Amino acid sequence: MAERSMAAVDVADTSGEEPLTAKAGQATDDGAEAEKVSGGAEDTAHTGEVGAAAADSQPPELHSGHKLARRYRLEECVTRLDGFSSWRAVDEKLRRAVGVHILPSDHPRARPVLSAARSSALLGDPRFVQVLDAVEENDLVYVVHEWLPDATELTTVLASGPLEPHDAYQLVSQVSQAMAAAHREGLSHLRITPGSVLRTESGQYRIRGLAVMAALRGITCDHPQRTDTEAIGALLYASLTQRWPYENDAYGLTGLPKGVGLIAPDQVRAGVHRGLSELAMRALVNDGATASRQEQPCTTPEELAKAVAAMPRIRPPETAFSTPPPYQRTGYQQGSYRQPPAHNGQPGRATQVIPTPPPPLQSRTGKALKWSVSALLIAALGLGSWQLADTLLKLEGDQEAPGNSQTTVGKDKKQSGKPIKIVNAGEYYPDGKPQHPDQANDTHDGNPDTYWRTRTFKEGPELNPAFKQGVGLVYDLGSEHHISSASIGLHYAGKQTTVTLYAANSLSSSEPLSSLQKLGTAQTSQTTAQVKLKKPAKSRYVLVWITAMPYAPTENYSEAGYKQGVTEVSFTG
């Protein structure tokens, strides 16, 4: 877990709750009344029973500066509720901010929280805020997770107004796809709210509290997929209208008028995208479909994700460029300045004539300078012609000598080398922890825009052997070849990337690195690593092994940290 991207996020889902500082340490309200979920009566009753039992278990008396496991220093309490507390903390070992949920080990929800945290950590999907640690010690249970300093809650985003259609489309697309992946692994959220969805500076959406927030609050449900789908529909509805799709106000949003029922977003606010409006209604509980098209409701995140994919893609708004002001003619005119207007019908003063300067270099000094420059040019041309003729005569003599000609051609052939065709590629991960095996063949497809990417590491440039000895790719050359050099295209530049070539026996990752023959090593800060072998080696399989990689910023689903990507690899014989 330590090798995942770790930048982060609010420790507690405080959606629908007042900040802790506003209540001077009092317990905050969970905002459960503002929520509407599938099977709500049964779920609320169950939650109430567990909440009553949890009230008897008081949160541990902790304070700022307290350390957990001699590593996590508590900084600020964010939430104190139902016997547990959530903190912003510092991981002193890795020098990074983290979030921590803490509750007594005798708390009735302690075991479910530990189980939910460990299951969430195994998912490893970068669209979710990652669980970094889940521990029980010294009568405490605590869960450590990422803290994203550059992320903003959707609650805050919606406070300034509804989203543009393209942003709303990206929200429902990314969240539905992420939850579909989670449900395929048997994980549900049950508390997807505007406070549990975060938008990063790059425009990506991250979901926090997968399984953990529901376990902390004792929430269970008979139809988890439908509950999560409705919650995503509510997010889409709110992003289109800046209104909460139920009668109660929640998460800083005004609810719908009482007694009206659920009405389509395009009837609440003018200018709402029709397709997104219908999609929100299909995801919410409204007995199926929009009134206009009568399409089937989306009851699972998978169905919702497919419905989003079937929509025409919504393009981002074009950048507006302001038109420059028209050219204003100035009062200056060549040879004169604008004269003041005539008085009493009398014409203004006559324009002053500027005398024409004499032609350049017409003086005695100028003429002498011209002759000196001309003489120097003639001398330079003569010297250059003589050197050129001498070079051509030497070259002609070299070409007439057969021994010299054969030697030159032989050197050119040796230097240029012969390219070796790559038949197949696979990822090499002897520790059983792959990066992105499905991208291995993108590194020899002739397209530099496709590439294989590593995960993000927090320590570097050299990888920490305690977590990861290295990452690599094995290439099949079809048959044995003499290999003299390799060129490895890299996606990220910077200090520094270390690449080593090994002769392998197959594409399998089961062979230990110590059993492979080392061929050569190269270090670079550029986007290409050139590995030249001192002596050509013969092999069919070649391993490209990376043990150091540069620091790179956030890109798509890849967080900022030490990482590298391989674009195109080629070998020469």
Coordinates of C-alpha atoms in Angstrom, one line a residue:
M1 CA 0.0 0.0 0.0
A2 CA 2.9 2.4 0.7
E3 CA 3.8 2.6 -3.0
R4 CA 0.4 4.1 -4.0
S5 CA -0.1 7.8 -4.8
M6 CA -0.7 9.6 -1.5
A7 CA -1.9 13.1 -1.7
A8 CA -5.2 13.7 0.0
V9 CA -8.3 14.4 1.3
D10 CA -10.5 15.4 4.1
V11 CA -10.5 12.7 6.8
A12 CA -14.2 12.6 7.5
D13 CA -17.2 12.9 5.3
T14 CA -18.7 16.0 6.9
S15 CA -21.4 16.5 4.3
G16 CA -24.5 17.8 5.8
E17 CA -22.7 18.5 9.0
E18 CA -21.5 21.8 10.7
P19 CA -17.7 22.0 11.0
L20 CA -16.4 20.9 14.3
T21 CA -15.0 24.4 15.1
A22 CA -18.5 25.9 14.7
K23 CA -19.8 23.7 17.6
A24 CA -16.8 24.1 19.9
G25 CA -16.1 20.4 20.1
Q26 CA -19.7 19.2 20.3
A27 CA -20.8 16.1 18.3
T28 CA -22.0 17.0 14.8
D29 CA -25.2 16.0 13.2
D30 CA -24.8 13.4 10.4
G31 CA -27.5 15.0 8.2
A32 CA -29.3 11.7 7.9
E33 CA -32.7 13.3 7.6
A34 CA -31.6 15.1 4.4
E35 CA -30.9 11.8 2.7
K36 CA -33.3 9.6 0.7
V37 CA -32.1 6.1 -0.1
S38 CA -33.7 3.0 -1.4
G39 CA -35.6 1.1 1.3
G40 CA -35.1 4.2 3.5
A41 CA -37.4 3.2 6.4
E42 CA -35.7 -0.1 7.0
D43 CA -32.2 1.3 6.6
T44 CA -32.8 4.3 8.9
A45 CA -34.2 2.0 11.6
H46 CA -31.2 -0.2 11.4
T47 CA -28.9 2.8 11.5
G48 CA -30.7 4.1 14.6
E49 CA -30.2 0.9 16.5
V50 CA -26.5 0.8 15.8
G51 CA -26.2 4.5 16.6
A52 CA -27.8 4.0 20.0
A53 CA -25.4 1.2 20.8
A54 CA -22.4 3.3 19.6
A55 CA -23.4 6.2 21.8
D56 CA -22.3 4.1 24.9
S57 CA -18.8 3.8 23.4
Q58 CA -17.1 7.2 24.0
P59 CA -14.4 8.3 21.6
P60 CA -10.9 8.1 23.0
E61 CA -9.5 11.1 24.7
L62 CA -6.9 12.3 22.1
H63 CA -5.4 15.6 21.4
S64 CA -3.3 17.4 18.8
G65 CA 0.3 16.1 19.0
H66 CA -0.7 12.6 20.0
K67 CA 1.2 9.9 18.0
L68 CA -0.2 6.6 16.7
A69 CA 2.3 3.8 16.1
R70 CA 5.1 6.3 16.8
R71 CA 4.4 7.6 13.3
Y72 CA 1.1 9.3 12.7
R73 CA 1.0 12.7 14.6
L74 CA -2.5 14.1 15.0
E75 CA -2.9 17.7 14.0
E76 CA -6.6 18.7 13.9
C77 CA -9.8 17.0 14.8
V78 CA -12.3 17.3 11.9
T79 CA -15.3 15.2 13.1
R80 CA -16.3 13.7 16.4
L81 CA -19.5 11.6 16.0
D82 CA -21.1 8.4 17.3
G83 CA -18.0 7.3 19.3
F84 CA -15.4 7.9 16.6
S85 CA -13.3 10.8 15.6
S86 CA -11.6 11.9 12.4
W87 CA -8.3 13.8 12.2
R88 CA -5.9 15.5 9.9
A89 CA -2.5 14.0 10.7
V90 CA 1.1 13.8 9.5
D91 CA 2.9 10.6 8.6
E92 CA 6.3 11.5 10.1
K93 CA 8.0 8.6 8.4
L94 CA 7.1 9.5 4.9
R95 CA 6.6 13.2 5.6
R96 CA 3.2 13.6 4.2
A97 CA -0.3 14.6 5.3
V98 CA -2.8 11.8 5.9
G99 CA -6.3 11.4 7.3
V100 CA -7.1 9.1 10.3
H101 CA -10.4 7.7 11.6
I102 CA -10.1 6.6 15.2
L103 CA -12.5 4.6 17.4
P104 CA -12.2 2.4 20.5
S105 CA -11.6 -1.3 19.9
D106 CA -14.7 -2.2 21.9
H107 CA -16.9 0.0 19.7
P108 CA -19.7 -2.0 18.1
R109 CA -18.5 -0.9 14.7
A110 CA -14.8 -1.5 15.1
R111 CA -14.7 -4.9 13.4
P112 CA -16.9 -3.8 10.4
V113 CA -14.7 -0.7 10.0
L114 CA -11.5 -2.7 9.9
S115 CA -13.0 -5.2 7.5
A116 CA -14.3 -2.4 5.2
A117 CA -11.0 -0.6 5.2
R118 CA -9.0 -3.6 4.3
S119 CA -11.4 -4.6 1.5
S120 CA -11.3 -1.0 0.1
A121 CA -7.4 -1.0 0.2
L122 CA -7.3 -4.2 -1.9
L123 CA -9.3 -2.5 -4.7
G124 CA -6.4 -0.1 -5.5
D125 CA -8.5 2.0 -8.0
P126 CA -7.0 5.5 -8.3
R127 CA -10.5 7.0 -8.7
F128 CA -11.1 6.4 -5.0
V129 CA -9.2 8.0 -2.1
Q130 CA -6.9 5.2 -1.1
V131 CA -6.8 3.5 2.3
L132 CA -3.1 3.4 3.4
D133 CA -3.3 1.5 6.7
A134 CA -5.9 -0.2 9.0
V135 CA -4.6 -1.2 12.5
E136 CA -5.9 -2.3 15.9
E137 CA -3.5 -1.6 18.8
N138 CA -3.6 -0.2 22.3
D139 CA -7.4 -0.5 22.6
L140 CA -7.8 1.6 19.5
V141 CA -8.8 0.9 15.9
Y142 CA -7.6 3.5 13.3
V143 CA -7.8 3.8 9.6
V144 CA -5.3 5.9 7.7
H145 CA -6.0 7.2 4.2
E146 CA -4.9 9.8 1.7
W147 CA -5.2 13.5 2.1
L148 CA -5.6 15.4 -1.1
P149 CA -4.6 19.1 -0.6
D150 CA -5.5 20.1 -4.2
A151 CA -9.0 18.6 -4.2
T152 CA -12.3 20.5 -3.6
E153 CA -15.5 19.0 -2.3
L154 CA -18.4 19.0 -4.8
T155 CA -20.3 20.9 -2.0
T156 CA -18.0 23.8 -2.4
V157 CA -18.0 23.7 -6.2
L158 CA -21.8 23.8 -6.3
A159 CA -22.0 26.7 -3.9
S160 CA -20.8 29.0 -6.7
G161 CA -23.5 27.7 -9.2
P162 CA -24.5 24.7 -11.3
L163 CA -21.9 22.9 -13.5
E164 CA -21.4 23.4 -17.2
P165 CA -22.9 20.5 -19.2
H166 CA -19.4 19.1 -20.0
D167 CA -18.4 19.2 -16.3
A168 CA -21.6 17.5 -15.3
Y169 CA -21.1 14.9 -18.0
Q170 CA -17.6 14.2 -16.7
L171 CA -18.9 13.9 -13.1
V172 CA -21.6 11.3 -13.8
S173 CA -19.3 9.4 -16.2
Q174 CA -16.3 9.1 -13.9
V175 CA -18.3 8.4 -10.7
S176 CA -20.6 5.8 -12.3
Q177 CA -17.6 4.0 -13.9
A178 CA -15.7 4.0 -10.6
M179 CA -18.7 2.7 -8.6
A180 CA -19.4 0.0 -11.3
A181 CA -15.8 -1.2 -10.8
A182 CA -16.2 -1.2 -7.0
H183 CA -19.5 -3.2 -7.1
R184 CA -17.8 -5.8 -9.4
E185 CA -15.4 -6.4 -6.5
G186 CA -18.3 -6.6 -4.0
L187 CA -17.8 -3.2 -2.5
S188 CA -20.5 -0.5 -2.1
H189 CA -20.4 3.1 -0.7
L190 CA -24.0 3.8 0.6
R191 CA -23.0 7.4 1.4
I192 CA -22.2 9.1 -1.9
T193 CA -23.0 12.8 -1.3
P194 CA -21.6 16.1 -2.6
G195 CA -19.2 16.0 0.4
S196 CA -17.8 12.6 -0.5
V197 CA -16.9 13.5 -4.1
L198 CA -13.8 15.6 -4.7
R199 CA -12.6 17.4 -7.8
T200 CA -8.9 17.8 -8.3
E201 CA -7.2 20.7 -10.1
S202 CA -6.8 18.5 -13.2
G203 CA -10.6 18.1 -13.4
Q204 CA -10.6 14.5 -12.2
Y205 CA -13.2 13.3 -9.7
R206 CA -12.2 11.2 -6.6
I207 CA -14.6 9.4 -4.3
R208 CA -13.7 9.1 -0.6
G209 CA -15.0 6.8 2.1
L210 CA -15.7 3.7 -0.1
A211 CA -17.3 1.1 2.3
V212 CA -15.5 2.8 5.3
M213 CA -17.9 5.7 5.8
A214 CA -21.0 3.4 5.8
A215 CA -19.2 1.1 8.3
L216 CA -18.3 4.0 10.6
R217 CA -22.0 5.1 10.7
G218 CA -23.4 1.6 10.8
I219 CA -25.3 2.0 7.5
T220 CA -26.5 -1.2 5.7
C221 CA -28.8 -1.7 2.8
D222 CA -30.7 -4.5 1.1
H223 CA -30.1 -3.0 -2.3
P224 CA -26.7 -1.4 -2.3
Q225 CA -26.4 -1.1 -6.1
R226 CA -29.7 0.8 -6.4
T227 CA -28.8 3.0 -3.4
D228 CA -25.4 4.0 -4.9
T229 CA -27.1 4.6 -8.3
E230 CA -29.7 6.9 -6.8
A231 CA -27.0 8.8 -5.0
I232 CA -25.1 9.3 -8.3
G233 CA -28.4 10.5 -9.9
A234 CA -28.8 13.0 -7.0
L235 CA -25.3 14.3 -7.6
L236 CA -26.1 14.8 -11.3
Y237 CA -29.4 16.5 -10.5
A238 CA -27.7 18.9 -8.1
S239 CA -24.9 19.7 -10.5
L240 CA -27.4 20.6 -13.2
T241 CA -29.8 22.7 -11.1
Q242 CA -28.0 23.6 -7.9
R243 CA -31.0 22.1 -6.1
W244 CA -31.2 19.0 -3.9
P245 CA -33.7 16.6 -5.6
Y246 CA -35.7 16.0 -2.4
E247 CA -37.9 18.2 -0.2
N248 CA -35.3 18.8 2.5
D249 CA -32.4 21.2 2.2
A250 CA -29.1 19.4 2.4
Y251 CA -25.4 20.0 1.7
G252 CA -25.9 23.7 1.3
L253 CA -28.5 23.2 -1.4
T254 CA -32.1 24.1 -1.4
G255 CA -34.6 21.2 -1.7
L256 CA -37.6 21.0 -4.1
P257 CA -40.9 22.7 -3.2
K258 CA -43.0 20.5 -0.8
G259 CA -45.8 18.5 -2.4
V260 CA -44.5 18.9 -6.0
G261 CA -42.7 15.6 -6.1
L262 CA -39.7 14.8 -8.3
I263 CA -39.6 17.0 -11.4
A264 CA -37.0 16.9 -14.2
P265 CA -34.0 19.2 -14.0
D266 CA -34.9 20.9 -17.3
Q267 CA -38.2 22.0 -15.7
V268 CA -36.4 23.4 -12.6
R269 CA -33.9 25.5 -14.4
A270 CA -33.7 26.8 -18.0
G271 CA -30.9 25.8 -20.3
V272 CA -30.3 22.4 -18.7
H273 CA -28.9 19.8 -21.1
R274 CA -31.8 17.6 -22.1
G275 CA -29.9 14.3 -22.3
L276 CA -28.3 14.8 -18.9
S277 CA -31.7 15.8 -17.4
E278 CA -33.2 12.5 -18.6
L279 CA -30.2 10.6 -17.3
A280 CA -30.7 12.0 -13.8
M281 CA -34.3 11.0 -13.8
R282 CA -33.5 7.5 -14.9
A283 CA -31.0 7.1 -12.0
L284 CA -33.4 8.5 -9.3
V285 CA -36.3 6.7 -7.8
N286 CA -39.2 7.8 -10.0
D287 CA -40.7 4.4 -11.0
G288 CA -38.7 4.3 -14.2
A289 CA -37.9 6.9 -16.8
T290 CA -38.5 10.3 -18.0
A291 CA -42.0 11.2 -18.9
S292 CA -40.9 12.2 -22.5
R293 CA -39.0 9.1 -23.6
Q294 CA -40.2 6.4 -21.1
E295 CA -36.8 4.7 -21.0
Q296 CA -36.0 2.0 -18.5
P297 CA -34.5 3.2 -15.1
C298 CA -30.9 2.6 -14.3
T299 CA -30.8 0.5 -11.2
T300 CA -27.0 -0.3 -11.0
P301 CA -23.9 1.8 -11.5
E302 CA -23.0 -0.5 -14.5
E303 CA -26.3 0.3 -16.2
L304 CA -25.8 4.0 -15.5
A305 CA -22.3 4.0 -16.9
K306 CA -23.5 2.3 -20.1
A307 CA -26.3 4.9 -20.5
V308 CA -23.7 7.7 -20.1
A309 CA -21.5 6.0 -22.7
A310 CA -24.4 5.7 -25.2
M311 CA -25.0 9.5 -25.0
P312 CA -23.5 11.8 -27.7
R313 CA -20.3 13.1 -26.3
I314 CA -20.6 16.6 -24.8
R315 CA -17.7 18.8 -25.9
P316 CA -16.0 21.2 -23.5
P317 CA -16.9 24.9 -24.1
E318 CA -14.7 26.7 -26.5
T319 CA -12.3 29.3 -25.1
A320 CA -13.6 32.8 -25.6
F321 CA -11.1 35.3 -27.1
S322 CA -11.8 39.0 -26.7
T323 CA -11.6 41.1 -29.9
P324 CA -8.8 43.6 -29.8
P325 CA -9.9 47.3 -30.0
P326 CA -9.8 48.9 -33.5
Y327 CA -6.6 50.6 -34.6
Q328 CA -6.6 54.3 -33.5
R329 CA -4.7 56.6 -35.9
T330 CA -2.2 58.7 -34.0
G331 CA -1.5 62.4 -34.5
Y332 CA 2.0 61.8 -35.7
Q333 CA 2.7 61.9 -39.5
Q334 CA 5.9 61.4 -41.2
G335 CA 7.9 64.6 -41.5
S336 CA 5.6 66.7 -39.3
Y337 CA 3.4 66.8 -36.3
R338 CA -0.3 67.6 -36.4
Q339 CA -0.7 71.3 -36.4
P340 CA -3.3 73.1 -34.3
P341 CA -6.5 74.1 -36.2
A342 CA -6.6 77.5 -37.9
H343 CA -8.1 80.5 -36.0
N344 CA -10.6 82.9 -37.5
G345 CA -10.4 81.1 -40.8
Q346 CA -6.7 81.6 -41.1
P347 CA -4.6 78.6 -42.2
G348 CA -2.2 77.1 -39.7
R349 CA 1.5 77.3 -39.8
A350 CA 3.3 75.7 -42.8
T351 CA 4.7 72.3 -42.2
Q352 CA 8.4 72.4 -41.3
V353 CA 10.5 70.6 -43.9
I354 CA 13.1 68.2 -42.5
P355 CA 16.3 68.2 -44.5
T356 CA 17.3 64.9 -46.2
P357 CA 20.4 63.4 -44.6
P358 CA 23.3 62.8 -46.9
P359 CA 23.9 59.3 -48.3
P360 CA 25.9 57.0 -46.0
L361 CA 29.7 56.5 -46.3
Q362 CA 30.1 59.5 -48.7
S363 CA 32.8 61.2 -46.6
R364 CA 36.5 60.6 -46.9
T365 CA 36.5 58.2 -43.9
G366 CA 33.5 56.3 -45.2
K367 CA 35.2 55.7 -48.6
A368 CA 38.4 54.4 -46.9
L369 CA 36.3 52.1 -44.8
K370 CA 34.5 50.7 -47.9
W371 CA 37.8 49.9 -49.7
S372 CA 39.2 48.2 -46.6
V373 CA 36.2 46.0 -46.2
S374 CA 36.2 45.1 -49.9
A375 CA 39.9 44.0 -49.7
L376 CA 39.2 41.8 -46.7
L377 CA 36.3 40.1 -48.5
I378 CA 38.5 39.4 -51.5
A379 CA 41.2 37.9 -49.4
A380 CA 38.7 35.7 -47.4
L381 CA 37.2 34.4 -50.7
G382 CA 40.6 33.4 -52.0
L383 CA 41.6 31.6 -48.9
G384 CA 38.3 29.7 -48.7
S385 CA 38.6 28.6 -52.4
W386 CA 42.1 27.3 -51.8
Q387 CA 41.0 25.2 -48.7
L388 CA 38.0 23.8 -50.6
A389 CA 40.1 22.7 -53.5
D390 CA 42.7 21.1 -51.2
T391 CA 39.9 19.1 -49.4
L392 CA 38.4 17.9 -52.6
L393 CA 41.7 16.6 -53.9
K394 CA 42.3 14.7 -50.6
L395 CA 38.8 13.2 -50.8
E396 CA 39.4 12.1 -54.4
G397 CA 42.6 10.4 -53.4
D398 CA 40.9 8.5 -50.5
Q399 CA 38.2 7.2 -52.8
E400 CA 40.8 5.9 -55.3
A401 CA 42.5 3.8 -52.6
P402 CA 40.5 0.5 -52.3
G403 CA 41.7 -0.3 -48.8
N404 CA 40.5 3.0 -47.4
S405 CA 37.1 2.6 -49.1
Q406 CA 36.5 -0.8 -47.6
T407 CA 37.5 0.3 -44.1
T408 CA 35.1 3.3 -44.2
V409 CA 32.1 1.2 -45.3
G410 CA 32.8 -1.4 -42.7
K411 CA 32.8 1.2 -39.9
D412 CA 29.5 2.7 -41.1
K413 CA 27.8 -0.7 -41.1
K414 CA 29.1 -1.4 -37.6
Q415 CA 28.0 1.9 -36.2
S416 CA 24.5 1.9 -37.8
G417 CA 23.5 -1.6 -36.7
K418 CA 20.6 -3.6 -37.8
P419 CA 17.2 -3.1 -36.2
I420 CA 15.6 -6.2 -34.5
K421 CA 11.9 -6.7 -34.8
I422 CA 10.0 -7.2 -31.5
V423 CA 7.4 -10.0 -31.7
N424 CA 5.7 -9.7 -28.2
A425 CA 6.1 -8.0 -24.8
G426 CA 5.0 -8.6 -21.3
E427 CA 5.4 -7.0 -17.9
Y428 CA 8.0 -8.4 -15.5
Y429 CA 7.0 -8.3 -11.8
P430 CA 8.7 -11.0 -9.8
D431 CA 7.1 -9.7 -6.5
G432 CA 3.6 -10.4 -7.8
K433 CA 2.6 -6.8 -7.9
P434 CA 2.1 -5.6 -11.5
Q435 CA 1.8 -2.1 -12.8
H436 CA -0.2 -2.1 -16.0
P437 CA 0.4 -5.4 -17.8
D438 CA -2.2 -4.7 -20.5
Q439 CA -0.1 -1.7 -21.7
A440 CA 3.1 -3.7 -22.4
N441 CA 2.6 -4.1 -26.2
D442 CA 2.0 -0.3 -26.5
T443 CA 5.7 0.1 -26.2
H444 CA 6.6 -1.4 -29.6
D445 CA 3.5 -0.5 -31.7
G446 CA 5.2 2.3 -33.6
N447 CA 2.9 4.9 -32.0
P448 CA 4.8 7.1 -29.4
D449 CA 1.4 8.5 -28.1
T450 CA 0.6 5.1 -26.6
Y451 CA 2.8 4.0 -23.7
W452 CA 3.1 1.7 -20.6
R453 CA 3.0 3.6 -17.3
T454 CA 4.2 2.7 -13.8
R455 CA 2.3 3.5 -10.7
T456 CA 3.2 6.5 -8.6
F457 CA 5.8 6.2 -5.8
K458 CA 6.4 8.6 -3.0
E459 CA 10.1 7.9 -2.6
G460 CA 12.7 8.5 -5.3
P461 CA 14.3 8.8 -7.7
E462 CA 15.8 5.5 -6.6
L463 CA 13.0 3.0 -5.7
N464 CA 12.9 1.8 -2.1
P465 CA 13.8 -1.9 -2.2
A466 CA 11.7 -2.5 0.9
F467 CA 8.6 -1.7 -1.2
K468 CA 9.7 -2.2 -4.8
Q469 CA 13.0 -3.4 -6.3
G470 CA 12.1 -2.2 -9.7
V471 CA 9.7 -2.3 -12.6
G472 CA 10.2 -3.7 -16.1
L473 CA 9.1 -5.1 -19.4
V474 CA 10.3 -8.3 -21.2
Y475 CA 10.5 -8.4 -25.0
D476 CA 10.4 -11.4 -27.3
L477 CA 12.5 -11.0 -30.4
G478 CA 11.2 -14.1 -32.1
S479 CA 14.5 -15.9 -32.1
E480 CA 18.0 -15.5 -30.8
H481 CA 19.8 -12.3 -32.0
H482 CA 23.1 -10.6 -31.3
I483 CA 22.1 -7.4 -29.4
S484 CA 24.5 -4.5 -29.3
S485 CA 22.3 -1.6 -28.1
A486 CA 18.8 -0.5 -27.1
S487 CA 16.8 2.7 -27.3
I488 CA 14.1 3.2 -24.7
G489 CA 11.6 6.1 -25.2
L490 CA 10.5 7.6 -21.9
H491 CA 7.3 9.5 -21.2
Y492 CA 8.7 11.7 -18.4
A493 CA 12.0 13.7 -18.4
G494 CA 13.8 14.8 -15.2
K495 CA 16.3 13.6 -12.8
Q496 CA 16.7 10.7 -13.2
T497 CA 15.8 7.4 -14.9
T498 CA 18.0 4.3 -14.5
V499 CA 17.5 1.5 -17.1
T500 CA 19.3 -1.9 -17.1
L501 CA 19.1 -4.6 -19.7
Y502 CA 19.1 -8.3 -18.8
A503 CA 19.0 -11.4 -21.0
A504 CA 15.9 -13.4 -20.0
N505 CA 14.8 -16.9 -20.6
S506 CA 11.1 -16.3 -21.3
L507 CA 8.3 -13.7 -20.9
S508 CA 7.4 -15.1 -17.5
S509 CA 7.8 -13.1 -14.3
S510 CA 8.5 -16.2 -12.2
E511 CA 12.3 -16.0 -12.9
P512 CA 14.1 -14.1 -10.1
L513 CA 16.2 -11.2 -11.3
S514 CA 19.4 -12.7 -9.8
S515 CA 19.2 -15.6 -12.3
L516 CA 19.3 -13.2 -15.3
Q517 CA 22.4 -12.1 -17.2
K518 CA 23.1 -8.3 -16.9
L519 CA 23.9 -6.7 -20.3
G520 CA 24.2 -3.0 -19.7
T521 CA 23.0 0.1 -17.8
A522 CA 22.2 3.7 -18.6
Q523 CA 21.1 6.8 -16.7
T524 CA 19.3 9.8 -18.3
S525 CA 17.4 12.9 -17.5
Q526 CA 16.0 13.1 -21.0
T527 CA 13.1 11.3 -22.7
T528 CA 15.3 8.7 -24.4
A529 CA 17.7 6.2 -22.7
Q530 CA 20.4 4.7 -24.9
V531 CA 22.0 1.5 -23.6
K532 CA 25.1 0.4 -25.4
L533 CA 26.6 -3.0 -24.7
K534 CA 30.4 -3.3 -24.3
K535 CA 30.2 -6.6 -26.1
P536 CA 27.2 -7.9 -28.2
A537 CA 25.2 -10.5 -26.4
K538 CA 23.0 -13.3 -27.9
S539 CA 19.4 -13.7 -26.5
R540 CA 15.8 -14.1 -27.6
Y541 CA 14.2 -12.4 -24.6
V542 CA 15.4 -9.0 -23.2
L543 CA 14.3 -7.4 -20.0
V544 CA 14.2 -3.6 -19.6
W545 CA 14.5 -3.0 -15.9
I546 CA 13.9 0.4 -14.3
T547 CA 15.2 1.1 -10.8
A548 CA 15.0 5.0 -10.7
M549 CA 12.5 7.4 -12.1
P550 CA 11.9 11.2 -12.0
Y551 CA 9.3 13.2 -10.2
A552 CA 6.4 14.2 -12.4
P553 CA 3.2 16.2 -11.8
T554 CA -0.4 14.9 -11.8
E555 CA -1.6 13.6 -15.2
N556 CA -5.0 12.0 -15.9
Y557 CA -5.5 9.3 -13.2
S558 CA -1.8 9.4 -12.3
E559 CA -1.1 11.5 -9.2
A560 CA 2.1 13.5 -8.7
G561 CA 5.1 11.6 -7.5
Y562 CA 8.0 9.5 -8.8
K563 CA 6.9 7.6 -11.9
Q564 CA 7.9 6.8 -15.5
G565 CA 6.3 5.6 -18.7
V566 CA 7.8 3.7 -21.7
T567 CA 6.7 4.9 -25.1
E568 CA 8.7 3.0 -27.8
V569 CA 11.5 0.5 -27.4
S570 CA 13.9 -0.7 -30.1
F571 CA 16.9 -3.0 -30.3
T572 CA 19.8 -3.2 -32.7
G573 CA 22.2 -6.0 -33.5

